[in-house]
XYZ file of C-alpha atoms in Angstrom:
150
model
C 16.884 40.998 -15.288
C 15.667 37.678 -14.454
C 18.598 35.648 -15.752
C 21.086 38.277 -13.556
C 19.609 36.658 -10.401
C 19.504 32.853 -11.755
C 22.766 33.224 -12.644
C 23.968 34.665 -9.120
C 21.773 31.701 -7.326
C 23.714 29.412 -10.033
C 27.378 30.888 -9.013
C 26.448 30.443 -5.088
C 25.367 26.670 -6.036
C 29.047 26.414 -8.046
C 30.629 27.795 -4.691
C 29.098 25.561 -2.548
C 29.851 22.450 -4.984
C 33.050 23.205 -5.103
C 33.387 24.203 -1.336
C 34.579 27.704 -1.602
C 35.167 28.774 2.144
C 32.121 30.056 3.016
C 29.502 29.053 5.525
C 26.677 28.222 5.776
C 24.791 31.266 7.212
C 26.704 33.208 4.686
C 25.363 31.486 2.097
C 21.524 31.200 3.549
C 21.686 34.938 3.629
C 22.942 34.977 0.489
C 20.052 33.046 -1.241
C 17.312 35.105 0.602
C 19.068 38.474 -0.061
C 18.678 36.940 -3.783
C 15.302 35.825 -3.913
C 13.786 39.226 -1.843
C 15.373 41.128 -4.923
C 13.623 38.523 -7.205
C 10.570 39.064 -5.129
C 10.806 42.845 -5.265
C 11.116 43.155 -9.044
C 7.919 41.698 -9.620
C 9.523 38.533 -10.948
C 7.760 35.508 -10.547
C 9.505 33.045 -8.072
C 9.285 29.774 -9.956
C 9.734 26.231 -9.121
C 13.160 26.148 -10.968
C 14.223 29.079 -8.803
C 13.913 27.674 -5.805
C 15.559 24.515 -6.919
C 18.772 26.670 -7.296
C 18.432 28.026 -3.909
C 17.293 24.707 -2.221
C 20.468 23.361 -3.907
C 23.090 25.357 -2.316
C 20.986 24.886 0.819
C 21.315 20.818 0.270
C 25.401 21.604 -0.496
C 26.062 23.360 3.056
C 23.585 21.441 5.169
C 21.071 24.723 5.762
C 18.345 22.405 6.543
C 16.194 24.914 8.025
C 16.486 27.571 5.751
C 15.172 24.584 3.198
C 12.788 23.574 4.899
C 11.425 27.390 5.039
C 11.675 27.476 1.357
C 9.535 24.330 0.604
C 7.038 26.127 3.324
C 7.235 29.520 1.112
C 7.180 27.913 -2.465
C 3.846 26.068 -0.629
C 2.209 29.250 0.608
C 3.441 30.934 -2.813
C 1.268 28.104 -4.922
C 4.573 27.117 -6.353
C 4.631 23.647 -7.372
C 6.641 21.478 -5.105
C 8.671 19.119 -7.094
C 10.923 16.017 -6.221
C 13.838 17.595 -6.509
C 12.898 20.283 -4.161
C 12.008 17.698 -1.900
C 15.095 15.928 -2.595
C 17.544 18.990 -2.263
C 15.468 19.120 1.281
C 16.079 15.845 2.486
C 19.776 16.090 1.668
C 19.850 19.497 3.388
C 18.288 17.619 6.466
C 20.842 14.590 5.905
C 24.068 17.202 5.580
C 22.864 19.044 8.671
C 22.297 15.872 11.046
C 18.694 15.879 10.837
C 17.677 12.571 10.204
C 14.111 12.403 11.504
C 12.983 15.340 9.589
C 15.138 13.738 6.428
C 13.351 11.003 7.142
C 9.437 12.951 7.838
C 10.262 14.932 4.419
C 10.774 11.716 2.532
C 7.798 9.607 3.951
C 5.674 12.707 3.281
C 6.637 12.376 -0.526
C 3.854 9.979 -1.442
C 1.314 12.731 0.391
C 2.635 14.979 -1.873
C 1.262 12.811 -4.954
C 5.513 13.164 -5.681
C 7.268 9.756 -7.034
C 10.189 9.328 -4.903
C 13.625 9.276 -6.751
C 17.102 7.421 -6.283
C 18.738 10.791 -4.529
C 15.807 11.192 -1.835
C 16.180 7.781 -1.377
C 20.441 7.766 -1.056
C 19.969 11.038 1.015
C 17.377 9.437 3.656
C 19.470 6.129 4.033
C 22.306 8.571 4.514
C 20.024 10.704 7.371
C 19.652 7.651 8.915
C 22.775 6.501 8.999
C 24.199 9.419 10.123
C 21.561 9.207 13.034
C 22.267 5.619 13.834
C 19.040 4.489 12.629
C 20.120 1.117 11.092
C 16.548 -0.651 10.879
C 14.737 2.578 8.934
C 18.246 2.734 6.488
C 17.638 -1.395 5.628
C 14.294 -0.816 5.340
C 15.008 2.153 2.724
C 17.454 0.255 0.895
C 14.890 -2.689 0.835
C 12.404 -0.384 -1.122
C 14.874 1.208 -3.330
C 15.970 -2.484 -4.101
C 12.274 -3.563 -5.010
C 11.794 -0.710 -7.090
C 11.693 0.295 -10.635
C 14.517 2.878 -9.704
C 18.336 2.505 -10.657
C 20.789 1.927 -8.309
């Protein structure tokens, strides 16, 4: 039973890779139609589970409905990973959001979560997309200095 709904998440990420004409409310409703089943059966909503939905979220730019998944895997004691927060802050990037791109990614470190090169590439990106120059150089600056490839 639990594979069935992984592997419907999985087919709405595919879709939304490959840019099947949907939007994006239709997939956000699609995603939390999927996860209240999960939630009704008892399963238990994992970390990797929301990754998949948080995914198609970051594909069509359904920052909100993101963010309200990191707040639910939170209140859920799910553990909040950096690709979660990633998939987030691209979200936030795709859906012209740059200061919450930009909130999510600073609050990383609070997290005790190692930023990674696609939170990074999707901030700079948030900020570009908001005009925010200075905060995009000084982004690239860090990702420059650090241990992380290119």
């Amino acid at each position: 039973q639990g594979g069935k709904w992984m592997t419907e998440l999985g087919h709405l990420g595919e879709m939304a890779a490959s840019r099947v004409e949907l939007n994006a409310v239709a997939y956000g409703t699609a995603v939390r139609e999927l996860l209240s089943k999960v939630a009704a059966s008892r399963m238990k909503l994992d970390t990797t589970t929301y990754n998949v939905a948080l995914n198609v979220c970051e594909h069509v730019g359904e920052w909100a409905q993101a963010l309200r998944f990191l707040a639910e895997m939170a209140a859920r004691r799910v553990e909040v990973d950096t690709t979660a927060c990633s998939s987030a802050i691209t979200a936030c990037s795709h859906g012209g959001q740059w200061a919450k791109a930009l909130l999510l990614f600073t609050t990383l470190a609070s997290l005790q979560l190692e930023s990674d090169t696609v939170a990074y590439r999707a901030a700079v990106s948030a900020c570009n997309k908001g005009g925010k120059w200075v905060q995009a150089l000084v982004l690239l600056d860090e990702l420059a200095t650090s241990q992380l490839e290119l």
